[in-house]
Coordinates of C-alpha atoms in Angstrom, one line a residue:
M1 CA 23.4 -12.3 -23.3
E2 CA 23.0 -8.6 -24.7
E3 CA 25.3 -6.8 -23.3
N4 CA 26.2 -4.5 -26.0
I5 CA 23.3 -3.1 -25.8
I6 CA 22.8 0.4 -23.7
F7 CA 19.1 1.3 -22.7
D8 CA 18.5 4.7 -21.2
C9 CA 16.6 3.1 -18.1
I10 CA 15.9 -1.0 -17.0
I11 CA 13.1 -0.5 -14.7
I12 CA 13.2 -4.0 -12.0
G13 CA 9.8 -4.2 -11.3
A14 CA 6.5 -4.5 -13.3
G15 CA 4.2 -3.4 -10.6
L16 CA 2.3 0.0 -10.9
S17 CA 4.8 2.2 -9.9
G18 CA 7.3 -0.3 -12.6
L19 CA 4.9 -0.1 -15.9
K20 CA 3.8 4.2 -14.5
T21 CA 7.6 4.7 -15.4
A22 CA 7.9 2.7 -18.0
N23 CA 5.6 4.3 -19.8
L24 CA 6.1 8.2 -18.0
L25 CA 9.8 7.4 -19.6
K26 CA 8.7 6.3 -22.8
N27 CA 6.4 8.6 -24.2
Q28 CA 9.7 11.6 -23.6
N29 CA 11.3 8.6 -26.3
L30 CA 13.7 7.4 -23.5
N31 CA 14.7 3.5 -24.4
V32 CA 13.3 1.4 -21.4
L33 CA 13.3 -2.2 -20.5
V34 CA 11.3 -3.5 -17.6
L35 CA 13.0 -7.2 -16.4
E36 CA 10.4 -8.7 -13.6
A37 CA 11.1 -12.2 -11.4
K38 CA 7.1 -13.2 -11.6
D39 CA 5.2 -14.5 -15.3
K40 CA 2.9 -12.0 -15.2
V41 CA 2.6 -8.2 -14.1
G42 CA 1.0 -6.6 -11.1
G43 CA 2.9 -6.9 -8.4
R44 CA 1.1 -6.7 -5.2
T45 CA -1.6 -6.1 -7.4
D46 CA -2.9 -9.3 -8.6
S47 CA -6.7 -11.6 -9.9
I48 CA -7.8 -14.8 -10.4
E49 CA -11.0 -15.4 -13.1
F50 CA -14.4 -17.2 -11.9
E51 CA -17.5 -16.6 -13.8
N52 CA -16.1 -14.9 -16.5
Y53 CA -14.4 -11.9 -14.0
S54 CA -11.3 -10.7 -12.7
W55 CA -11.5 -10.4 -8.9
D56 CA -8.9 -9.3 -6.9
I57 CA -6.8 -11.0 -4.9
G58 CA -4.2 -8.3 -4.2
G59 CA -4.7 -4.6 -3.3
Q60 CA -8.3 -3.6 -4.5
W61 CA -9.9 -0.1 -3.3
V62 CA -9.6 3.2 -4.2
G63 CA -9.7 6.3 -2.3
P64 CA -12.0 9.9 -4.1
T65 CA -8.3 11.7 -2.4
Q66 CA -6.2 9.0 -4.7
Y67 CA -6.1 10.9 -7.6
R68 CA -3.5 9.9 -9.8
V69 CA -5.1 6.5 -9.1
N70 CA -8.7 7.3 -10.3
E71 CA -6.9 9.3 -13.1
L72 CA -5.1 6.4 -14.3
I73 CA -8.5 4.4 -14.4
K74 CA -9.9 7.0 -16.4
E75 CA -6.9 7.2 -18.9
C76 CA -7.3 3.3 -19.1
N77 CA -10.9 3.7 -20.0
Q78 CA -11.7 1.5 -16.4
N79 CA -14.7 2.9 -14.1
I80 CA -15.3 2.6 -10.3
F81 CA -18.0 1.7 -8.2
P82 CA -19.3 2.5 -4.2
Q83 CA -18.2 -0.5 -1.5
Q84 CA -21.4 -1.3 -0.7
Q85 CA -22.2 -0.3 3.4
K86 CA -26.3 -0.6 3.3
G87 CA -27.3 -1.9 6.0
K88 CA -26.2 -3.3 8.9
K89 CA -22.3 -4.1 10.0
V90 CA -21.1 -6.7 12.7
L91 CA -18.7 -6.4 15.5
E92 CA -17.0 -9.1 17.9
I93 CA -14.8 -8.5 20.5
N94 CA -14.6 -10.1 24.1
G95 CA -16.6 -12.9 22.9
K96 CA -19.6 -10.2 22.1
L97 CA -21.8 -9.7 18.7
Y98 CA -23.3 -6.2 18.1
R99 CA -25.0 -5.6 14.7
Y100 CA -25.4 -2.2 14.7
S101 CA -27.1 0.1 11.4
S102 CA -25.7 3.3 13.3
L103 CA -22.2 5.5 12.7
I104 CA -20.7 4.2 15.8
P105 CA -21.0 0.7 17.6
P106 CA -22.9 0.3 20.6
V107 CA -20.3 -0.8 22.9
G108 CA -20.8 1.5 24.8
L109 CA -20.5 5.5 24.4
Q110 CA -16.8 5.9 26.8
Y111 CA -15.1 3.2 24.4
I112 CA -16.4 6.0 21.4
I113 CA -15.5 9.0 23.3
E114 CA -11.8 7.3 24.0
I115 CA -10.7 5.8 20.9
Q116 CA -12.0 9.9 18.6
I117 CA -9.4 11.5 21.2
V118 CA -6.5 8.9 20.4
M119 CA -7.6 9.2 16.5
W120 CA -7.1 13.4 17.2
R121 CA -4.1 12.7 19.2
I122 CA -2.5 11.0 16.0
D123 CA -3.1 13.2 13.4
Y124 CA -1.9 15.8 15.7
L125 CA 1.4 13.9 15.8
A126 CA 1.6 13.6 12.6
K127 CA 0.4 17.2 11.6
Q128 CA 3.7 17.8 12.6
I129 CA 6.3 15.5 10.5
D130 CA 7.9 17.0 7.7
L131 CA 8.1 13.5 5.5
K132 CA 10.3 14.4 3.1
N133 CA 12.7 15.6 6.6
I134 CA 10.9 13.5 9.9
R135 CA 14.7 14.9 11.5
S136 CA 13.3 17.6 11.6
W137 CA 11.2 16.5 14.2
K138 CA 12.6 17.0 17.6
K139 CA 10.0 14.1 18.7
C140 CA 11.4 12.1 15.8
E141 CA 13.8 10.2 17.9
Y142 CA 11.8 9.1 21.1
Y143 CA 8.7 8.0 18.8
D144 CA 10.9 6.3 16.8
S145 CA 11.6 4.1 20.1
I146 CA 8.3 3.2 21.3
S147 CA 6.0 0.6 19.9
F148 CA 2.5 1.5 18.7
Q149 CA 1.4 -1.1 21.0
D150 CA 3.5 0.9 23.4
W151 CA 1.7 4.0 22.6
I152 CA -1.4 2.5 23.3
N153 CA -0.6 1.0 26.7
Q154 CA 0.7 4.1 27.7
N155 CA -2.5 6.2 26.2
I156 CA -5.5 4.7 26.3
F157 CA -7.3 3.6 29.2
F158 CA -9.9 0.7 28.4
E159 CA -8.9 -2.0 26.8
T160 CA -12.2 -2.3 25.0
S161 CA -10.7 0.9 23.6
K162 CA -7.4 -0.5 23.2
K163 CA -8.8 -3.9 21.2
L164 CA -10.9 -1.4 18.5
I165 CA -7.3 0.1 17.8
E166 CA -6.3 -2.9 17.6
I167 CA -8.0 -4.4 15.4
T168 CA -7.8 -0.8 13.1
I169 CA -4.1 -1.1 12.9
L170 CA -4.1 -4.9 12.1
A171 CA -6.6 -4.0 8.8
I172 CA -4.6 -1.5 7.5
F173 CA -0.9 -2.3 8.6
S174 CA -1.7 -6.8 8.2
S175 CA 0.2 -6.3 11.0
Q176 CA 0.0 -6.0 15.3
P177 CA 1.0 -2.4 16.8
K178 CA 3.4 -4.4 19.1
N179 CA 6.0 -5.2 15.5
L180 CA 5.0 -1.3 14.1
S181 CA 7.5 1.9 15.3
M182 CA 4.5 4.3 16.5
L183 CA 6.7 7.1 14.5
F184 CA 6.5 4.5 11.3
V185 CA 2.5 4.8 12.0
L186 CA 2.5 8.4 12.1
T187 CA 4.3 9.6 9.1
Y188 CA 1.5 6.9 7.4
F189 CA -1.2 7.9 8.4
K190 CA 0.6 11.8 7.6
S191 CA 0.9 10.4 4.0
S192 CA -3.1 9.1 3.7
G193 CA -4.1 12.5 5.3
G194 CA -4.9 11.2 8.7
V195 CA -6.1 8.4 10.3
V196 CA -9.7 8.5 9.0
K197 CA -8.9 8.5 5.1
A198 CA -7.0 5.4 5.9
M199 CA -9.4 3.5 8.1
E200 CA -13.0 4.5 6.9
V201 CA -15.2 3.1 3.0
E202 CA -17.1 6.6 2.7
G203 CA -14.8 9.4 2.3
G204 CA -11.8 7.1 2.7
A205 CA -9.4 4.1 1.3
Q206 CA -12.0 1.9 0.7
Q207 CA -14.5 3.8 -1.0
D208 CA -14.5 2.4 -4.0
R209 CA -13.4 -0.4 -6.3
V210 CA -12.5 -1.3 -10.2
F211 CA -14.6 -2.9 -12.5
G212 CA -13.2 -5.3 -13.5
S213 CA -10.0 -5.7 -10.8
S214 CA -7.4 -2.8 -10.3
H215 CA -4.9 -5.5 -11.8
N216 CA -6.0 -4.9 -14.7
L217 CA -4.6 -1.5 -14.7
S218 CA -1.3 -2.9 -14.3
K219 CA -2.5 -4.9 -17.9
I220 CA -3.2 -2.1 -19.5
L221 CA 0.1 0.0 -18.4
S222 CA 2.1 -3.1 -19.6
K223 CA 0.5 -3.3 -23.2
K224 CA 1.6 0.1 -23.8
L225 CA 5.0 -1.2 -23.8
L226 CA 4.0 -3.4 -26.2
F227 CA 6.2 -1.3 -28.7
P228 CA 9.9 -2.2 -30.0
S229 CA 12.5 0.1 -29.4
K230 CA 14.6 2.5 -31.7
L231 CA 18.1 1.7 -29.7
T232 CA 21.6 2.2 -30.8
N233 CA 24.7 -0.5 -29.0
N234 CA 28.0 0.0 -28.1
S235 CA 29.8 -0.3 -31.9
G236 CA 26.7 2.4 -32.6
I237 CA 25.2 0.7 -34.9
T238 CA 20.5 1.8 -34.7
F239 CA 18.1 -1.0 -34.2
F240 CA 15.1 -1.5 -32.9
Y241 CA 14.8 -3.6 -30.0
G242 CA 11.7 -5.7 -28.1
N243 CA 9.8 -6.9 -31.0
N244 CA 7.7 -8.7 -28.7
G245 CA 7.4 -5.6 -25.8
N246 CA 9.7 -3.8 -23.8
I247 CA 9.4 -6.2 -20.3
K248 CA 11.2 -9.2 -20.1
L249 CA 8.9 -12.0 -17.8
N250 CA 10.8 -14.5 -14.8
S251 CA 13.9 -12.3 -14.7
Q252 CA 15.0 -12.2 -11.2
V253 CA 18.0 -9.5 -11.2
F254 CA 20.1 -10.3 -8.9
K255 CA 23.5 -8.4 -9.2
I256 CA 23.5 -5.1 -10.0
E257 CA 26.9 -3.3 -10.7
Q258 CA 27.5 0.5 -11.0
D259 CA 30.6 2.8 -11.4
Y260 CA 30.0 6.1 -10.2
N261 CA 31.9 8.6 -8.0
E262 CA 29.7 10.4 -5.1
N263 CA 32.2 13.8 -5.1
Q264 CA 32.4 13.4 -9.6
V265 CA 32.0 16.6 -11.3
E266 CA 28.5 18.0 -12.4
E267 CA 30.0 18.5 -16.0
E268 CA 33.1 19.0 -18.3
E269 CA 33.9 20.7 -21.0
E270 CA 35.0 18.9 -23.7
E271 CA 32.8 16.6 -25.3
E272 CA 35.6 13.8 -24.7
N273 CA 36.1 13.7 -21.0
Q274 CA 31.7 13.9 -21.6
E275 CA 31.5 10.7 -23.0
E276 CA 34.5 8.8 -20.9
N277 CA 31.9 10.0 -17.5
Q278 CA 28.9 8.8 -19.0
E279 CA 30.8 5.5 -19.9
N280 CA 31.9 4.6 -16.5
N281 CA 28.1 6.0 -15.1
L282 CA 27.3 2.4 -16.9
I283 CA 25.3 -0.3 -15.0
R284 CA 25.7 -3.6 -15.8
I285 CA 22.7 -5.9 -14.0
S286 CA 22.6 -9.4 -14.3
S287 CA 19.3 -11.6 -14.2
K288 CA 18.1 -14.9 -14.5
N289 CA 15.1 -16.5 -16.1
V290 CA 13.6 -18.3 -13.4
I291 CA 12.8 -20.8 -15.2
T292 CA 15.2 -21.9 -17.7
N293 CA 18.0 -20.6 -15.3
E294 CA 19.8 -18.9 -18.6
I295 CA 21.4 -15.8 -16.9
S296 CA 21.5 -12.2 -19.2
Y297 CA 23.3 -9.3 -18.8
Y298 CA 21.5 -5.9 -19.5
L299 CA 23.8 -2.4 -19.7
C300 CA 21.9 1.2 -19.2
K301 CA 22.6 4.6 -17.8
N302 CA 20.4 4.7 -14.8
L303 CA 18.3 1.9 -13.3
V304 CA 15.0 2.1 -11.4
I305 CA 14.4 -0.3 -8.5
T306 CA 10.5 -0.7 -7.7
V307 CA 10.4 -4.3 -5.9
P308 CA 9.6 -4.0 -2.0
P309 CA 13.1 -3.0 0.2
N310 CA 13.1 -6.3 2.2
L311 CA 13.6 -8.2 -1.7
A312 CA 15.7 -5.4 -3.1
D313 CA 18.3 -6.2 0.0
S314 CA 18.8 -9.6 -1.5
I315 CA 20.2 -8.0 -4.6
I316 CA 24.2 -8.3 -4.6
Y317 CA 25.6 -4.6 -5.2
Q318 CA 28.9 -3.5 -6.5
P319 CA 30.2 -1.1 -5.2
E320 CA 28.0 -1.8 -1.5
L321 CA 25.1 0.5 -1.5
P322 CA 25.6 3.2 1.7
N323 CA 25.2 1.7 5.5
Q324 CA 22.2 4.3 5.7
R325 CA 20.1 2.3 2.6
R326 CA 20.4 -1.2 4.0
L327 CA 20.3 -1.0 7.5
L328 CA 17.0 -0.2 6.7
T329 CA 15.9 -2.3 3.8
K330 CA 17.4 -4.7 6.0
S331 CA 15.5 -3.7 9.1
M332 CA 11.9 -3.6 6.8
E333 CA 9.9 -6.6 6.4
M334 CA 6.4 -7.3 4.7
G335 CA 3.1 -7.5 6.6
K336 CA 1.4 -10.7 7.1
V337 CA -2.1 -11.2 4.9
I338 CA -4.8 -13.4 2.9
K339 CA -7.3 -12.7 1.1
F340 CA -9.9 -14.4 0.6
I341 CA -13.3 -14.0 -1.9
I342 CA -16.3 -16.7 -1.1
F343 CA -19.1 -16.6 -3.5
Y344 CA -22.8 -17.7 -2.9
D345 CA -26.0 -17.8 -4.9
Q346 CA -27.2 -15.2 -3.6
C347 CA -26.8 -11.9 -1.8
W348 CA -28.6 -13.6 1.3
W349 CA -27.2 -10.7 3.6
R350 CA -28.6 -8.3 2.1
E351 CA -31.8 -9.4 2.5
L352 CA -31.4 -9.7 6.0
G353 CA -30.3 -5.8 5.9
F354 CA -27.2 -6.9 6.3
S355 CA -24.2 -5.0 4.6
G356 CA -21.7 -7.8 4.7
E357 CA -19.0 -5.9 6.3
I358 CA -17.6 -8.4 9.4
V359 CA -15.2 -6.7 12.0
N360 CA -13.9 -9.8 14.7
D361 CA -11.3 -9.5 17.5
G362 CA -10.7 -13.2 17.2
S363 CA -7.1 -15.4 15.9
S364 CA -8.2 -15.7 12.0
I365 CA -10.8 -13.4 10.3
S366 CA -9.8 -9.8 11.2
F367 CA -12.6 -7.5 8.9
C368 CA -15.1 -9.0 5.9
Y369 CA -16.8 -6.6 3.2
D370 CA -19.5 -7.5 0.8
G371 CA -17.4 -8.2 -2.6
S372 CA -20.6 -8.4 -4.8
F373 CA -21.8 -6.1 -7.8
E374 CA -24.3 -2.6 -6.7
D375 CA -27.2 -4.9 -7.6
G376 CA -26.2 -7.7 -6.1
S377 CA -24.8 -9.6 -8.8
K378 CA -21.3 -11.6 -8.4
P379 CA -22.4 -12.9 -5.0
S380 CA -19.8 -12.7 -2.5
I381 CA -17.8 -12.2 0.6
I382 CA -14.0 -10.7 0.3
G383 CA -12.0 -11.5 4.0
F384 CA -8.4 -11.1 5.3
F385 CA -6.4 -13.6 7.6
E386 CA -3.8 -10.6 9.1
G387 CA -0.8 -10.2 11.4
S388 CA 0.9 -13.1 13.3
Y389 CA -2.7 -15.1 12.5
T390 CA -1.8 -15.7 9.3
D391 CA 1.4 -17.4 10.4
E392 CA -1.0 -20.5 11.8
W393 CA -3.9 -20.4 9.6
S394 CA -0.9 -20.1 6.6
L395 CA -0.6 -23.6 7.9
K396 CA -3.5 -25.2 6.9
S397 CA -5.0 -26.4 4.2
E398 CA -7.2 -23.9 2.2
S399 CA -10.1 -25.9 2.8
E400 CA -9.8 -25.1 6.9
R401 CA -9.6 -21.1 5.9
K402 CA -12.7 -21.9 3.8
D403 CA -15.0 -24.1 6.8
E404 CA -13.3 -20.9 9.2
A405 CA -14.5 -18.0 6.9
I406 CA -18.2 -19.8 7.0
K407 CA -18.0 -20.3 10.1
I408 CA -17.8 -16.2 11.0
I409 CA -20.3 -15.7 8.1
Y410 CA -22.5 -18.0 9.8
K411 CA -22.3 -17.1 12.8
S412 CA -22.5 -13.5 11.7
F413 CA -25.3 -13.0 9.3
N414 CA -28.4 -14.9 12.2
F415 CA -26.7 -18.5 12.0
D416 CA -28.6 -18.4 8.3
Q417 CA -28.1 -21.9 6.9
R418 CA -27.5 -20.0 3.8
A419 CA -24.2 -19.3 4.6
L420 CA -23.2 -22.8 4.6
T421 CA -23.8 -24.1 1.6
P422 CA -21.1 -21.8 -0.9
K423 CA -20.4 -22.1 -4.2
Y424 CA -17.2 -21.6 -4.4
Y425 CA -13.6 -20.4 -2.4
I426 CA -10.9 -19.0 -2.9
D427 CA -7.9 -17.2 -1.7
K428 CA -4.2 -16.2 -1.7
D429 CA -1.4 -16.9 0.6
W430 CA 0.7 -13.4 0.5
T431 CA 3.1 -14.6 2.7
K432 CA 4.5 -17.7 0.5
N433 CA 4.8 -15.6 -2.2
Q434 CA 8.3 -15.5 -3.2
W435 CA 8.6 -12.1 -5.0
S436 CA 6.5 -10.0 -2.2
K437 CA 7.0 -12.2 0.9
G438 CA 3.5 -10.9 2.4
G439 CA 1.8 -8.0 1.9
Y440 CA 1.0 -5.5 1.8
G441 CA 3.3 -3.1 2.2
C442 CA 6.9 -3.2 4.4
I443 CA 7.0 -2.3 7.9
I444 CA 9.5 -1.5 10.5
G445 CA 9.6 -2.2 14.0
P446 CA 11.0 0.4 16.6
N447 CA 14.6 0.9 17.3
K448 CA 15.1 0.1 14.2
N449 CA 16.8 3.6 13.2
Y450 CA 13.4 4.8 10.4
H451 CA 14.1 8.1 11.9
K452 CA 18.2 8.5 10.6
N453 CA 17.4 6.7 7.4
N454 CA 14.0 7.5 6.0
E455 CA 15.3 9.6 3.7
S456 CA 17.6 6.8 2.0
L457 CA 14.3 4.7 0.9
R458 CA 13.9 7.4 -2.1
K459 CA 17.3 8.9 -2.5
P460 CA 19.6 8.3 -5.7
I461 CA 22.2 6.9 -5.2
G462 CA 24.7 7.2 -8.5
N463 CA 22.6 6.8 -11.3
I464 CA 20.3 4.9 -9.1
H465 CA 16.8 5.4 -8.3
F466 CA 14.3 3.7 -6.4
A467 CA 10.6 3.4 -6.5
G468 CA 7.9 2.1 -5.4
T469 CA 4.5 2.5 -3.6
E470 CA 7.0 2.7 0.2
T471 CA 9.2 5.3 -1.2
S472 CA 6.1 7.8 -1.6
T473 CA 5.1 10.6 1.0
E474 CA 1.6 10.1 -0.4
W475 CA -0.3 7.7 -0.1
S476 CA 2.4 5.3 1.2
G477 CA 1.8 1.8 1.3
Y478 CA -1.1 2.4 -1.2
M479 CA -1.7 2.5 -5.1
E480 CA -1.5 5.6 -5.1
G481 CA 1.7 5.7 -3.4
A482 CA 3.2 3.8 -6.7
L483 CA 2.1 6.2 -8.8
E484 CA 3.5 9.2 -7.0
S485 CA 6.9 7.6 -6.7
A486 CA 6.7 6.7 -10.2
E487 CA 6.8 10.6 -10.7
R488 CA 9.0 11.8 -8.6
V489 CA 11.2 9.0 -10.4
S490 CA 10.4 10.2 -13.9
N491 CA 11.5 13.9 -12.8
E492 CA 14.5 12.5 -11.6
I493 CA 15.6 11.0 -14.2
I494 CA 13.9 12.8 -17.9
P495 CA 16.1 15.9 -16.8
K496 CA 19.3 14.8 -17.8
F497 CA 18.4 13.9 -21.6
I498 CA 16.1 16.8 -21.8
P499 CA 17.5 19.6 -19.4
N500 CA 14.0 21.7 -20.5
Y501 CA 12.0 19.3 -19.2
K502 CA 9.5 20.4 -16.8
P503 CA 8.9 18.2 -13.9
L504 CA 4.3 16.4 -13.2
I505 CA 3.6 19.4 -11.6
N506 CA 1.1 21.4 -12.8
Q507 CA -2.1 18.7 -12.3
Q508 CA -0.4 17.5 -9.2
K509 CA -1.9 21.0 -7.5
Q510 CA -4.5 21.6 -9.6
N511 CA -5.6 17.8 -8.3
Q512 CA -4.4 19.3 -4.7
Q513 CA -6.3 22.8 -4.6
Q514 CA -9.0 20.3 -5.3
Q515 CA -7.8 18.1 -2.2
Q516 CA -7.2 21.1 0.1
Q517 CA -11.4 21.9 -0.6
Q518 CA -12.6 18.3 -0.2
Q519 CA -10.5 18.6 2.9
Q520 CA -12.1 22.1 4.1
Q521 CA -15.4 20.9 4.3
Q522 CA -14.4 17.8 5.7
Q523 CA -13.2 19.6 8.4
Q524 CA -16.6 21.5 8.7
I525 CA -18.4 18.4 9.3
G526 CA -16.0 17.4 11.3
F527 CA -16.9 20.7 13.5
L528 CA -19.5 19.9 13.7
N529 CA -19.4 16.5 14.8
S530 CA -16.7 17.4 17.5
I531 CA -19.7 19.7 18.9
I532 CA -21.7 16.2 19.0
I533 CA -19.0 14.2 20.3
I534 CA -17.7 16.8 23.3
V535 CA -21.6 17.3 24.5
S536 CA -21.4 13.5 24.5
M537 CA -18.5 13.9 26.6
L538 CA -19.7 16.0 28.9
T539 CA -22.6 13.8 29.5
F540 CA -20.5 11.4 30.2
C541 CA -18.4 13.1 32.7
F542 CA -21.8 13.8 34.8
Y543 CA -22.9 10.9 34.6
L544 CA -19.9 9.6 36.4
I545 CA -19.6 12.5 39.0
F546 CA -23.7 11.5 39.8
N547 CA -23.3 8.0 40.1
L548 CA -20.0 8.8 42.2
Y549 CA -22.2 11.3 44.6
S550 CA -25.0 8.6 44.5
N551 CA -22.9 5.8 45.9
K552 CA -21.3 8.2 48.7
K553 CA -24.9 8.6 49.9

């Protein structure tokens, strides 16, 4: 079916990276087709309608240094609003509840000092890595051979400090530290600009939300692909394709056949040889409609795979992909997360002076945030079951997860009775999603040769190209990373059709300069904070010495 049509490019996956790639290519008059296995666009962004509003149950937050996402929000005529942070935060650790309004939780000065030193050390190590050439770092093999948990045990003295770091890692990666290669963690933080930017709200990755949902960005991008493309088939007949748009939903790609030669000459002088090379390099894609089981075949000159590496590994390739690529994708798996939103009639926790943020070291919900609007309308709490705890809670009913959310909120916010009577509860178990098998990004454990095979995540193989947030060197694991990968892969493909094409770098450079200015300002603030912490450390040391001396007397 449709095998006589030759597309300039076919894209597998209608998430942010796939849709952005399709738009960038189509803007240069390339004929594109997007194949998506789900019945809707968005990838790992998704939403549920409740009370005439689209609520994000997938990727959601946007940071100030994620300039591609912010630019896309403007292009789509959408708006952002800040994540609510005013009021007391709640931390439950080692069975004790802390309610505090300061920036630092009152768990003990020694723990805060140690955590700050640990974050400095992580950033120091991460800065030494070239993300486009990880193997150039002399220590890459060692740090790839240990888990982040191993590193924690070797470098952190206090158990409370260990727990606080473990909770933070769980929130960022949706996985316990024992499942993460230390090298992978370092590359992740390098791509996001440091530990603080990845974990913080103000100035960090969780600063803002998109009004109307982040998922809406994918919907708007998909609408730009609704116009039919002008194509030429094998017989040289020109026609218009895609009256229903250049996106085919419910289309699961199960086989990719590529005729390519790694030693192929760059260009032949004779026109006949050029045409023969072009035909030999065509890619044949087999897909199945997940509803009707109908098989379809497509031909293209270039292919972009944007689905997560763990799903890309399930596709049959002929010829087989290089070992580096297959070994890496077989070793990668998704984090585990169940995201919930619980709705109330009022923002009663704000009345009590709480921000809505909860951090918990228990074996169920790890993090909660205020899901309401700035003015207190749409009262709600957003929360997460993450990591290995998801295994247990995934087996429980939605009602049981709702009861657990109510229990945590009730205990955290002064045992207020209003916590017991929510208006509505929704959640999404991403581990049960067939087309992601978890969320929100792929992870890799120690001793999986990540240091050797990392570059194969993004390196083209013949005319097969790879995008998706995992392939990014900027904000990998985030929506920003997905968009960065779309730019990169478009820059790989467009020059094949437009020799004088100038890559998308001018806007990036301008924005990078702005980022550098912001970083310099933050470094000045960070320097002052460092002075404060060093003074606190010295005070703490004198305190210990004084106590030791007093005890000896």
